[in-house]
mmCIF file of C-alpha atoms in Angstrom:
data_model
loop_
_atom_site.group_PDB
_atom_site.id
_atom_site.type_symbol
_atom_site.label_atom_id
_atom_site.label_comp_id
_atom_site.label_asym_id
_atom_site.label_seq_id
_atom_site.Cartn_x
_atom_site.Cartn_y
_atom_site.Cartn_z
ATOM 1 C CA MET A 164 0.017 0.156 -0.097
ATOM 2 C CA LYS A 165 -0.700 1.847 0.635
ATOM 3 C CA ASN A 166 16.342 19.009 3.450
ATOM 4 C CA ILE A 167 18.617 24.062 5.877
ATOM 5 C CA ILE A 168 19.234 20.144 6.332
ATOM 6 C CA PRO A 169 19.937 18.209 2.928
ATOM 7 C CA VAL A 170 19.258 14.421 4.125
ATOM 8 C CA LEU A 171 15.583 15.864 5.231
ATOM 9 C CA PHE A 172 15.131 18.076 2.186
ATOM 10 C CA LEU A 173 16.429 16.030 -0.872
ATOM 11 C CA GLY A 174 13.360 16.367 -2.237
ATOM 12 C CA PHE A 175 13.310 20.204 -2.332
ATOM 13 C CA LEU A 176 16.248 20.144 -3.826
ATOM 14 C CA ALA A 177 14.718 21.240 -7.357
ATOM 15 C CA ALA A 178 14.254 24.759 -5.156
ATOM 16 C CA CYS A 179 17.971 25.174 -5.164
ATOM 17 C CA THR A 180 17.745 25.332 -9.138
ATOM 18 C CA SER A 181 18.993 28.394 -10.383
ATOM 19 C CA SER A 182 17.334 29.360 -13.527
ATOM 20 C CA LYS A 183 15.995 32.934 -15.523
ATOM 21 C CA PRO A 184 13.539 34.624 -14.618
ATOM 22 C CA LEU A 185 10.441 34.865 -16.409
ATOM 23 C CA PRO A 186 7.576 37.169 -15.845
ATOM 24 C CA ASP A 187 4.593 36.004 -14.327
ATOM 25 C CA SER A 188 2.920 37.001 -17.933
ATOM 26 C CA VAL A 189 4.444 36.271 -21.300
ATOM 27 C CA GLN A 190 3.144 36.694 -24.395
ATOM 28 C CA ALA A 191 5.120 35.072 -27.415
ATOM 29 C CA ASN A 192 2.650 35.613 -29.939
ATOM 30 C CA ALA A 193 -0.453 37.837 -30.763
ATOM 31 C CA THR A 194 -2.574 34.566 -30.682
ATOM 32 C CA GLU A 195 -3.838 32.923 -27.671
ATOM 33 C CA ALA A 196 -3.108 29.090 -27.688
ATOM 34 C CA PRO A 197 -6.733 27.054 -26.741
ATOM 35 C CA THR A 198 -6.179 24.665 -24.175
ATOM 36 C CA ALA A 199 -5.911 21.169 -26.076
ATOM 37 C CA THR A 200 -2.313 23.563 -27.751
ATOM 38 C CA LEU A 201 -0.686 23.906 -23.596
ATOM 39 C CA ALA A 202 -1.954 20.492 -22.386
ATOM 40 C CA PRO A 203 0.421 18.345 -23.820
ATOM 41 C CA HIS A 204 3.263 20.461 -22.906
ATOM 42 C CA VAL A 205 2.292 20.286 -19.136
ATOM 43 C CA GLU A 206 1.528 16.744 -18.937
ATOM 44 C CA ALA A 207 5.056 16.479 -20.489
ATOM 45 C CA ILE A 208 6.346 18.411 -17.660
ATOM 46 C CA ARG A 209 4.561 17.069 -14.965
ATOM 47 C CA GLN A 210 5.759 13.345 -15.872
ATOM 48 C CA GLN A 211 9.386 15.350 -15.746
ATOM 49 C CA PHE A 212 9.427 16.670 -12.636
ATOM 50 C CA ALA A 213 6.609 15.369 -10.595
ATOM 51 C CA PRO A 214 5.342 11.667 -12.386
ATOM 52 C CA ASP A 215 4.474 10.238 -7.945
ATOM 53 C CA LYS A 216 1.859 13.205 -6.745
ATOM 54 C CA ARG A 217 2.562 11.319 -3.457
ATOM 55 C CA VAL A 218 5.661 13.042 -3.345
ATOM 56 C CA ALA A 219 5.872 15.989 -6.232
ATOM 57 C CA LEU A 220 2.881 18.442 -6.074
ATOM 58 C CA PHE A 221 2.414 19.748 -10.019
ATOM 59 C CA ASP A 222 -1.075 20.574 -10.066
ATOM 60 C CA VAL A 223 -0.825 22.918 -13.237
ATOM 61 C CA LYS A 224 -4.356 22.779 -14.751
ATOM 62 C CA THR A 225 -4.894 25.419 -18.430
ATOM 63 C CA ASN A 226 -8.022 27.872 -18.655
ATOM 64 C CA GLY A 227 -8.266 28.703 -22.551
ATOM 65 C CA PRO A 228 -4.467 30.764 -21.907
ATOM 66 C CA VAL A 229 -4.196 30.553 -18.839
ATOM 67 C CA LEU A 230 -2.078 28.497 -16.198
ATOM 68 C CA THR A 231 -3.110 28.080 -13.133
ATOM 69 C CA GLY A 232 -2.676 26.085 -10.240
ATOM 70 C CA GLU A 233 0.341 25.339 -7.650
ATOM 71 C CA THR A 234 3.451 23.561 -7.552
ATOM 72 C CA ASN A 235 6.260 22.446 -5.062
ATOM 73 C CA VAL A 236 9.428 22.315 -7.687
ATOM 74 C CA PRO A 237 9.952 25.713 -8.903
ATOM 75 C CA ALA A 238 11.966 24.604 -11.377
ATOM 76 C CA ALA A 239 9.162 22.176 -12.924
ATOM 77 C CA LYS A 240 7.422 25.747 -13.699
ATOM 78 C CA THR A 241 10.818 27.649 -14.724
ATOM 79 C CA ALA A 242 10.602 24.694 -17.457
ATOM 80 C CA LEU A 243 7.036 24.565 -18.658
ATOM 81 C CA LEU A 244 7.178 28.516 -19.642
ATOM 82 C CA GLU A 245 10.649 28.534 -20.893
ATOM 83 C CA ARG A 246 9.489 25.311 -23.072
ATOM 84 C CA LEU A 247 5.651 27.574 -24.267
ATOM 85 C CA GLN A 248 7.718 30.105 -24.956
ATOM 86 C CA SER A 249 10.577 28.322 -26.804
ATOM 87 C CA ALA A 250 6.857 26.430 -28.689
ATOM 88 C CA GLY A 251 5.895 30.200 -29.381
ATOM 89 C CA ILE A 252 2.965 29.519 -27.540
ATOM 90 C CA SER A 253 1.075 32.587 -26.263
ATOM 91 C CA PHE A 254 -0.274 31.808 -22.554
ATOM 92 C CA GLN A 255 -0.820 33.927 -19.703
ATOM 93 C CA ASP A 256 0.979 33.075 -16.029
ATOM 94 C CA SER A 257 -0.932 32.717 -12.924
ATOM 95 C CA ILE A 258 0.759 29.495 -11.502
ATOM 96 C CA GLN A 259 1.787 30.150 -7.522
ATOM 97 C CA VAL A 260 4.817 28.310 -6.261
ATOM 98 C CA LEU A 261 4.978 27.294 -3.220
ATOM 99 C CA PRO A 262 5.563 27.292 0.076
ATOM 100 C CA GLU A 263 3.097 29.846 -0.145
ATOM 101 C CA ALA A 264 2.883 33.595 1.064
ATOM 102 C CA GLY A 265 0.195 33.360 3.896
ATOM 103 C CA LEU A 266 2.757 31.443 5.787
ATOM 104 C CA ASN A 267 5.309 34.175 6.442
ATOM 105 C CA ASP A 268 7.891 32.510 6.872
ATOM 106 C CA LYS A 269 7.175 29.677 8.735
ATOM 107 C CA THR A 270 7.674 26.524 6.165
ATOM 108 C CA TYR A 271 8.963 23.765 9.171
ATOM 109 C CA ALA A 272 7.195 22.352 11.751
ATOM 110 C CA VAL A 273 8.011 19.623 14.055
ATOM 111 C CA VAL A 274 5.398 16.910 15.269
ATOM 112 C CA THR A 275 4.440 17.697 18.421
ATOM 113 C CA LEU A 276 2.527 14.339 19.236
ATOM 114 C CA SER A 277 4.013 10.929 19.996
ATOM 115 C CA VAL A 278 1.600 9.793 16.080
ATOM 116 C CA ALA A 279 0.214 12.511 14.610
ATOM 117 C CA ASN A 280 -1.873 10.890 11.797
ATOM 118 C CA LEU A 281 -1.492 12.851 7.966
ATOM 119 C CA ARG A 282 -4.067 12.357 5.751
ATOM 120 C CA SER A 283 -5.103 12.520 1.912
ATOM 121 C CA GLU A 284 -7.267 16.223 2.415
ATOM 122 C CA PRO A 285 -7.236 18.377 5.296
ATOM 123 C CA LYS A 286 -10.262 16.952 7.686
ATOM 124 C CA HIS A 287 -10.317 14.309 9.826
ATOM 125 C CA PRO A 288 -12.721 12.087 7.980
ATOM 126 C CA ALA A 289 -10.117 11.323 5.010
ATOM 127 C CA GLU A 290 -8.108 8.908 4.171
ATOM 128 C CA LEU A 291 -4.705 8.039 6.576
ATOM 129 C CA ALA A 292 -1.742 8.673 4.078
ATOM 130 C CA THR A 293 0.827 8.527 6.959
ATOM 131 C CA GLN A 294 1.348 8.912 9.934
ATOM 132 C CA ALA A 295 5.046 10.545 11.856
ATOM 133 C CA THR A 296 5.629 10.548 15.277
ATOM 134 C CA MET A 297 6.904 12.883 17.441
ATOM 135 C CA GLY A 298 10.021 15.044 16.556
ATOM 136 C CA THR A 299 9.636 14.127 12.828
ATOM 137 C CA PRO A 300 10.377 17.209 11.016
ATOM 138 C CA LEU A 301 8.603 18.107 7.899
ATOM 139 C CA ARG A 302 8.186 21.170 4.941
ATOM 140 C CA VAL A 303 5.214 23.322 4.847
ATOM 141 C CA TRP A 304 3.732 24.537 1.608
ATOM 142 C CA LYS A 305 0.273 25.474 2.442
ATOM 143 C CA HIS A 306 -2.453 26.585 5.410
ATOM 144 C CA LYS A 307 -6.636 25.879 5.675
ATOM 145 C CA GLY A 308 -8.751 26.760 7.855
ATOM 146 C CA GLY A 309 -6.447 24.814 10.488
ATOM 147 C CA TRP A 310 -4.709 22.300 8.176
ATOM 148 C CA TYR A 311 -1.326 22.089 6.460
ATOM 149 C CA LEU A 312 -0.165 20.857 3.429
ATOM 150 C CA VAL A 313 3.375 19.226 4.067
ATOM 151 C CA GLN A 314 5.854 16.921 3.324
ATOM 152 C CA THR A 315 7.509 13.906 5.378
ATOM 153 C CA PRO A 316 11.778 13.010 5.927
ATOM 154 C CA ASP A 317 10.138 10.646 2.627
ATOM 155 C CA LYS A 318 8.897 13.143 0.650
ATOM 156 C CA TYR A 319 5.643 12.157 0.811
ATOM 157 C CA LEU A 320 2.716 15.100 0.923
ATOM 158 C CA ALA A 321 -0.247 15.052 2.928
ATOM 159 C CA TRP A 322 -2.478 16.498 5.132
ATOM 160 C CA VAL A 323 -2.084 17.070 9.425
ATOM 161 C CA ASP A 324 -3.947 18.731 11.599
ATOM 162 C CA GLY A 325 -2.532 21.951 12.975
ATOM 163 C CA SER A 326 -2.258 20.735 16.919
ATOM 164 C CA GLY A 327 -0.870 17.537 16.027
ATOM 165 C CA ILE A 328 2.875 20.156 14.751
ATOM 166 C CA LYS A 329 4.448 22.820 16.244
ATOM 167 C CA VAL A 330 4.307 25.353 13.029
ATOM 168 C CA MET A 331 8.153 27.235 13.069
ATOM 169 C CA ASP A 332 10.338 29.778 10.914
ATOM 170 C CA SER A 333 13.651 28.680 10.121
ATOM 171 C CA THR A 334 14.972 30.575 12.904
ATOM 172 C CA ALA A 335 12.669 28.307 15.580
ATOM 173 C CA PHE A 336 13.453 25.197 13.228
ATOM 174 C CA ASN A 337 17.273 25.252 14.014
ATOM 175 C CA ALA A 338 17.336 25.873 17.668
ATOM 176 C CA TRP A 339 15.405 22.893 17.938
ATOM 177 C CA GLN A 340 17.579 21.040 15.262
ATOM 178 C CA GLN A 341 20.608 21.994 17.702
ATOM 179 C CA GLY A 342 18.855 20.465 21.010
ATOM 180 C CA GLU A 343 20.622 17.156 22.110
ATOM 181 C CA LYS A 344 18.201 14.034 21.127
ATOM 182 C CA LEU A 345 16.909 11.503 23.343
ATOM 183 C CA LEU A 346 14.584 8.568 21.346
ATOM 184 C CA TYR A 347 11.825 7.011 22.689
ATOM 185 C CA THR A 348 12.380 3.057 22.240
ATOM 186 C CA ASN A 349 10.219 1.383 24.083
ATOM 187 C CA PRO A 350 7.211 0.376 21.767
ATOM 188 C CA TYR A 351 5.084 2.075 23.712
ATOM 189 C CA GLY A 352 4.838 4.328 27.217
ATOM 190 C CA PHE A 353 4.092 7.360 28.261
ATOM 191 C CA ALA A 354 5.851 10.912 29.537
ATOM 192 C CA TYR A 355 4.785 11.700 32.787
ATOM 193 C CA ALA A 356 4.184 15.688 34.702
ATOM 194 C CA THR A 357 6.990 14.605 37.765
ATOM 195 C CA PRO A 358 9.561 12.410 37.946
ATOM 196 C CA ASN A 359 7.324 9.050 38.977
ATOM 197 C CA ALA A 360 5.362 7.137 37.303
ATOM 198 C CA GLN A 361 2.438 6.382 38.551
ATOM 199 C CA GLY A 362 1.846 10.702 38.669
ATOM 200 C CA ALA A 363 0.176 12.371 35.740
ATOM 201 C CA THR A 364 0.967 11.990 32.032
ATOM 202 C CA VAL A 365 2.085 14.427 29.923
ATOM 203 C CA SER A 366 1.533 12.507 26.641
ATOM 204 C CA ASP A 367 1.708 8.642 25.799
ATOM 205 C CA LEU A 368 4.770 7.664 23.515
ATOM 206 C CA VAL A 369 6.092 5.470 21.356
ATOM 207 C CA TYR A 370 9.267 4.275 19.950
ATOM 208 C CA GLY A 371 10.526 6.124 17.312
ATOM 209 C CA ASP A 372 9.629 9.499 19.167
ATOM 210 C CA MET A 373 11.734 12.390 18.997
ATOM 211 C CA MET A 374 12.877 14.915 22.533
ATOM 212 C CA VAL A 375 15.156 17.321 23.933
ATOM 213 C CA LEU A 376 16.951 16.624 26.214
ATOM 214 C CA LYS A 377 17.177 18.980 29.725
ATOM 215 C CA LYS A 378 18.681 17.291 32.282
ATOM 216 C CA GLN A 379 18.711 13.645 34.027
ATOM 217 C CA THR A 380 17.154 12.917 37.674
ATOM 218 C CA LYS A 381 17.430 9.746 39.036
ATOM 219 C CA GLY A 382 15.787 7.405 37.136
ATOM 220 C CA PHE A 383 14.271 9.868 34.612
ATOM 221 C CA TYR A 384 15.855 12.078 31.946
ATOM 222 C CA GLU A 385 14.114 15.726 32.250
ATOM 223 C CA VAL A 386 12.675 16.901 28.420
ATOM 224 C CA SER A 387 10.853 19.253 26.271
ATOM 225 C CA PHE A 388 8.988 18.471 23.349
ATOM 226 C CA PRO A 389 8.472 20.592 20.525
ATOM 227 C CA ASP A 390 5.682 22.770 20.948
ATOM 228 C CA GLY A 391 7.960 23.547 24.325
ATOM 229 C CA ARG A 392 6.100 20.836 27.428
ATOM 230 C CA SER A 393 8.856 19.894 29.191
ATOM 231 C CA ALA A 394 8.475 16.263 31.020
ATOM 232 C CA PHE A 395 10.080 13.339 32.356
ATOM 233 C CA VAL A 396 10.485 10.058 30.966
ATOM 234 C CA SER A 397 12.132 6.328 32.397
ATOM 235 C CA ALA A 398 16.126 6.972 31.565
ATOM 236 C CA PRO A 399 16.093 3.072 30.592
ATOM 237 C CA GLU A 400 13.277 3.250 27.793
ATOM 238 C CA VAL A 401 15.131 6.447 25.883
ATOM 239 C CA GLN A 402 18.255 6.382 24.396
ATOM 240 C CA LYS A 403 20.668 9.549 23.311
ATOM 241 C CA TYR A 404 19.726 9.211 19.387
ATOM 242 C CA THR A 405 23.699 9.741 18.325
ATOM 243 C CA ASP A 406 24.222 6.848 20.211
ATOM 244 C CA TRP A 407 21.552 4.988 18.717
ATOM 245 C CA ALA A 408 22.030 6.178 15.202
ATOM 246 C CA ALA A 409 25.637 5.015 15.722
ATOM 247 C CA THR A 410 24.971 1.521 17.054
ATOM 248 C CA ARG A 411 22.019 0.408 14.072
ATOM 249 C CA ARG A 412 23.618 -1.962 12.519
ATOM 250 C CA PRO A 413 20.565 -3.506 8.980
ATOM 251 C CA THR A 414 22.225 -7.952 9.435
ATOM 252 C CA GLU A 415 19.783 -9.785 8.418
ATOM 253 C CA GLN A 416 19.622 -11.063 11.976
ATOM 254 C CA ASN A 417 18.166 -7.948 13.487
ATOM 255 C CA LEU A 418 15.876 -7.541 11.019
ATOM 256 C CA VAL A 419 13.906 -9.741 11.866
ATOM 257 C CA GLU A 420 14.322 -10.050 14.975
ATOM 258 C CA THR A 421 12.979 -6.119 15.710
ATOM 259 C CA SER A 422 9.714 -7.469 12.866
ATOM 260 C CA LYS A 423 9.320 -10.191 15.406
ATOM 261 C CA ARG A 424 8.585 -6.867 18.044
ATOM 262 C CA LEU A 425 5.573 -5.615 16.516
ATOM 263 C CA LEU A 426 4.006 -9.113 15.280
ATOM 264 C CA GLY A 427 0.579 -9.336 16.819
ATOM 265 C CA LEU A 428 0.323 -5.132 16.229
ATOM 266 C CA PRO A 429 -3.053 -4.464 14.282
ATOM 267 C CA TYR A 430 -3.450 -4.046 10.935
ATOM 268 C CA LEU A 431 -4.033 -0.306 10.123
ATOM 269 C CA TRP A 432 -4.029 1.565 7.041
ATOM 270 C CA GLY A 433 -1.737 4.229 6.662
ATOM 271 C CA GLY A 434 -0.687 3.175 9.881
ATOM 272 C CA THR A 435 3.697 3.449 10.287
ATOM 273 C CA SER A 436 3.728 3.266 14.467
ATOM 274 C CA PHE A 437 3.237 0.967 17.490
ATOM 275 C CA LYS A 438 -0.113 1.946 17.144
ATOM 276 C CA GLY A 439 -0.984 -0.158 13.902
ATOM 277 C CA VAL A 440 0.874 -0.466 10.865
ATOM 278 C CA ASP A 441 -0.401 -0.943 7.029
ATOM 279 C CA CYS A 442 1.631 -3.470 5.082
ATOM 280 C CA SER A 443 4.487 -1.038 3.548
ATOM 281 C CA GLY A 444 4.072 0.984 6.530
ATOM 282 C CA PHE A 445 5.965 -2.408 9.135
ATOM 283 C CA THR A 446 8.265 -2.942 6.573
ATOM 284 C CA LYS A 447 9.330 0.826 7.157
ATOM 285 C CA THR A 448 8.789 0.420 10.276
ATOM 286 C CA VAL A 449 11.271 -2.407 10.983
ATOM 287 C CA TYR A 450 13.828 -0.592 8.646
ATOM 288 C CA PHE A 451 14.206 2.820 10.550
ATOM 289 C CA MET A 452 14.344 0.810 13.749
ATOM 290 C CA ASN A 453 17.662 -0.323 12.210
ATOM 291 C CA GLY A 454 18.814 3.101 10.911
ATOM 292 C CA LEU A 455 17.723 3.070 7.259
ATOM 293 C CA VAL A 456 14.140 5.301 6.174
ATOM 294 C CA LEU A 457 12.383 3.264 3.284
ATOM 295 C CA PRO A 458 10.064 5.201 0.387
ATOM 296 C CA ARG A 459 6.347 5.542 2.121
ATOM 297 C CA ASP A 460 4.652 3.406 0.039
ATOM 298 C CA ALA A 461 4.772 -0.950 -1.421
ATOM 299 C CA SER A 462 4.282 0.935 -4.910
ATOM 300 C CA GLN A 463 7.134 2.790 -4.561
ATOM 301 C CA GLN A 464 9.399 0.637 -2.163
ATOM 302 C CA VAL A 465 9.208 -1.914 -5.302
ATOM 303 C CA HIS A 466 11.957 0.943 -7.414
ATOM 304 C CA SER A 467 14.257 0.218 -4.139
ATOM 305 C CA GLY A 468 17.428 -2.425 -3.947
ATOM 306 C CA GLU A 469 18.817 -5.595 -5.982
ATOM 307 C CA LEU A 470 15.826 -7.409 -7.453
ATOM 308 C CA VAL A 471 16.272 -11.018 -6.344
ATOM 309 C CA ASP A 472 16.171 -14.426 -8.805
ATOM 310 C CA THR A 473 12.832 -16.056 -7.330
ATOM 311 C CA LYS A 474 12.206 -17.245 -11.068
ATOM 312 C CA ASP A 475 13.478 -21.025 -10.257
ATOM 313 C CA GLY A 476 11.824 -20.684 -6.617
ATOM 314 C CA PHE A 477 12.765 -18.791 -2.939
ATOM 315 C CA GLN A 478 16.052 -20.149 -2.700
ATOM 316 C CA ASN A 479 18.139 -17.468 -2.922
ATOM 317 C CA MET A 480 16.739 -16.001 -1.159
ATOM 318 C CA ARG A 481 17.949 -14.013 2.583
ATOM 319 C CA PRO A 482 15.910 -12.788 5.167
ATOM 320 C CA GLY A 483 15.294 -9.205 5.042
ATOM 321 C CA ASP A 484 14.095 -9.113 1.512
ATOM 322 C CA LEU A 485 11.372 -8.073 0.495
ATOM 323 C CA LEU A 486 8.811 -9.448 -1.250
ATOM 324 C CA PHE A 487 6.268 -7.366 -2.958
ATOM 325 C CA PHE A 488 2.610 -8.483 -4.531
ATOM 326 C CA GLY A 489 -0.256 -7.425 -6.768
ATOM 327 C CA THR A 490 -1.472 -8.045 -9.971
ATOM 328 C CA PRO A 491 1.060 -8.096 -13.385
ATOM 329 C CA ALA A 492 0.846 -5.911 -16.324
ATOM 330 C CA LYS A 493 -1.983 -7.820 -18.940
ATOM 331 C CA ASP A 494 -3.511 -6.285 -21.507
ATOM 332 C CA GLY A 495 -2.162 -2.708 -22.007
ATOM 333 C CA LYS A 496 -2.967 -2.603 -18.174
ATOM 334 C CA PRO A 497 -0.035 -1.232 -15.877
ATOM 335 C CA GLU A 498 1.456 -3.691 -12.887
ATOM 336 C CA ARG A 499 0.015 -3.166 -9.581
ATOM 337 C CA VAL A 500 2.172 -3.796 -6.334
ATOM 338 C CA VAL A 501 -1.149 -3.561 -3.891
ATOM 339 C CA HIS A 502 1.397 -5.640 -0.945
ATOM 340 C CA VAL A 503 4.785 -5.868 1.209
ATOM 341 C CA GLY A 504 6.444 -8.188 3.255
ATOM 342 C CA MET A 505 9.881 -9.032 4.733
ATOM 343 C CA TRP A 506 11.587 -12.712 4.482
ATOM 344 C CA ILE A 507 13.077 -14.241 7.778
ATOM 345 C CA GLY A 508 13.841 -17.610 6.242
ATOM 346 C CA ASN A 509 12.832 -20.715 5.949
ATOM 347 C CA ASN A 510 10.579 -20.167 3.501
ATOM 348 C CA GLU A 511 8.098 -17.929 5.889
ATOM 349 C CA PHE A 512 8.031 -14.209 5.522
ATOM 350 C CA ILE A 513 6.814 -11.642 8.107
ATOM 351 C CA HIS A 514 4.079 -8.747 7.522
ATOM 352 C CA SER A 515 1.034 -7.271 8.358
ATOM 353 C CA ALA A 516 -2.175 -8.294 6.978
ATOM 354 C CA GLY A 517 -5.413 -7.771 9.469
ATOM 355 C CA ARG A 518 -2.030 -7.590 12.031
ATOM 356 C CA VAL A 519 1.289 -8.144 11.619
ATOM 357 C CA ARG A 520 1.562 -12.298 10.890
ATOM 358 C CA ILE A 521 3.976 -14.831 9.366
ATOM 359 C CA ASN A 522 3.171 -17.054 6.696
ATOM 360 C CA SER A 523 4.760 -19.152 4.596
ATOM 361 C CA MET A 524 5.422 -20.163 1.155
ATOM 362 C CA ASP A 525 6.272 -23.525 2.238
ATOM 363 C CA PRO A 526 2.218 -25.207 0.123
ATOM 364 C CA ASN A 527 2.761 -28.058 2.910
ATOM 365 C CA ALA A 528 3.439 -25.469 6.116
ATOM 366 C CA PRO A 529 0.356 -25.165 8.581
ATOM 367 C CA ASN A 530 1.267 -21.057 7.606
ATOM 368 C CA HIS A 531 1.016 -21.202 4.444
ATOM 369 C CA ASP A 532 -0.939 -18.794 2.163
ATOM 370 C CA ALA A 533 -2.261 -19.872 -0.844
ATOM 371 C CA SER A 534 -3.698 -16.225 -2.063
ATOM 372 C CA GLU A 535 -0.186 -14.373 -1.262
ATOM 373 C CA LEU A 536 1.663 -17.105 -3.330
ATOM 374 C CA LYS A 537 -0.146 -16.365 -5.922
ATOM 375 C CA ARG A 538 0.145 -13.082 -6.579
ATOM 376 C CA PHE A 539 3.736 -12.756 -5.676
ATOM 377 C CA LEU A 540 5.882 -10.135 -8.446
ATOM 378 C CA ARG A 541 9.550 -9.944 -7.101
ATOM 379 C CA ALA A 542 11.257 -9.755 -4.165
ATOM 380 C CA LYS A 543 13.682 -6.884 -3.721
ATOM 381 C CA ARG A 544 17.327 -6.776 -1.269
ATOM 382 C CA ILE A 545 17.775 -3.461 0.628
ATOM 383 C CA SER A 546 21.501 -2.078 1.315
ATOM 384 C CA PRO A 547 21.853 0.877 2.868
ATOM 385 C CA GLN A 548 22.642 2.497 -0.996
ATOM 386 C CA ALA A 549 19.234 1.853 -1.267
ATOM 387 C CA SER A 550 17.549 3.508 1.309
ATOM 388 C CA LEU A 551 16.101 6.771 1.200
ATOM 389 C CA ILE A 552 18.187 7.770 4.454
ATOM 390 C CA ASP A 553 20.545 6.498 5.782
ATOM 391 C CA LEU A 554 19.681 7.772 9.455
ATOM 392 C CA ARG A 555 23.652 6.248 10.611
ATOM 393 C CA THR A 556 25.202 9.332 8.638
ATOM 394 C CA ALA A 557 22.608 11.965 7.839
ATOM 395 C CA SER A 558 21.631 14.474 10.238
ATOM 396 C CA LEU A 559 18.135 14.398 10.689
ATOM 397 C CA PHE A 560 16.921 14.987 13.412
ATOM 398 C CA GLN A 561 20.439 17.324 14.551
#
């Protein structure tokens, strides 16, 4: 299923591309071009700069000779206007380049909840697109009725309720990033108002939540949340982020052991945390816990890594390899990747289907999953170099 910091904003490199500025309104000749003339050029630029709308926004429409809409890829707009000029096509440019001016330079944000739900539209009933844990840095593109269109470190675009984030300008964002971070490493727990695990709570916590260390007291750390709240967390349940990142080893054994810590978690469409995971949210979480950031969705993860030869069976598979399932291309219809799991050895794979479970590709095994075997497409091996971000070397939270 479903970087200020060089690594974080890999998705925004296009915004740094220098190019000759073009006027807002360009008339290449005296004759206005009909929509049909502009549309193919718009589509060509979309395919070049934003073929996956989940990670790049290029929503440009044509109304006669007028170009309207928005994009968060400035280079795409520049390329479109230059293309139309070169073709001698008359047009008027009303394309908005994000971030929108109304944000008043507050174009960064940090998640303030244990898990923030990011949705496909700016409303609570909308589809859950993905999740982000406390301390996750975000790029903010626009605002609508209390909701913000944000982009996560894995480049995913989605809407988040403003109550779940702290919107910041670059100065405040840098100040947060420079704080010494603690990472919560228990599957689930709490932060307390006082250094007393029997007292009132300030927030629940899940694995991956990031806080700033203020000071250490007996058995507890006093921490600061991105929105300024203070709390206490049990010392054995957290680790200094730099120490955690330095000790990540995405070996076969570690990937398998990590994956089994999630056994029994409920399936949650859009889930990427210990509160629930969908299929790709599960594999993404397993790899994150071992220091590597994968793309969000199964249909994106399938483009990562090295292909494993499975044409004669699964004997070449290694623990940690990802298996992809769906419908192959046929009769002019494209391939559809709709599910992903992770190989753990002994002909078994672990995946989120109803809950996180282990199934077998062996028809004689009691936990054989015939339906998944039938729709198996291929397998990929993910090296650190094939991940989006290697947290052992990246400055994502610093």
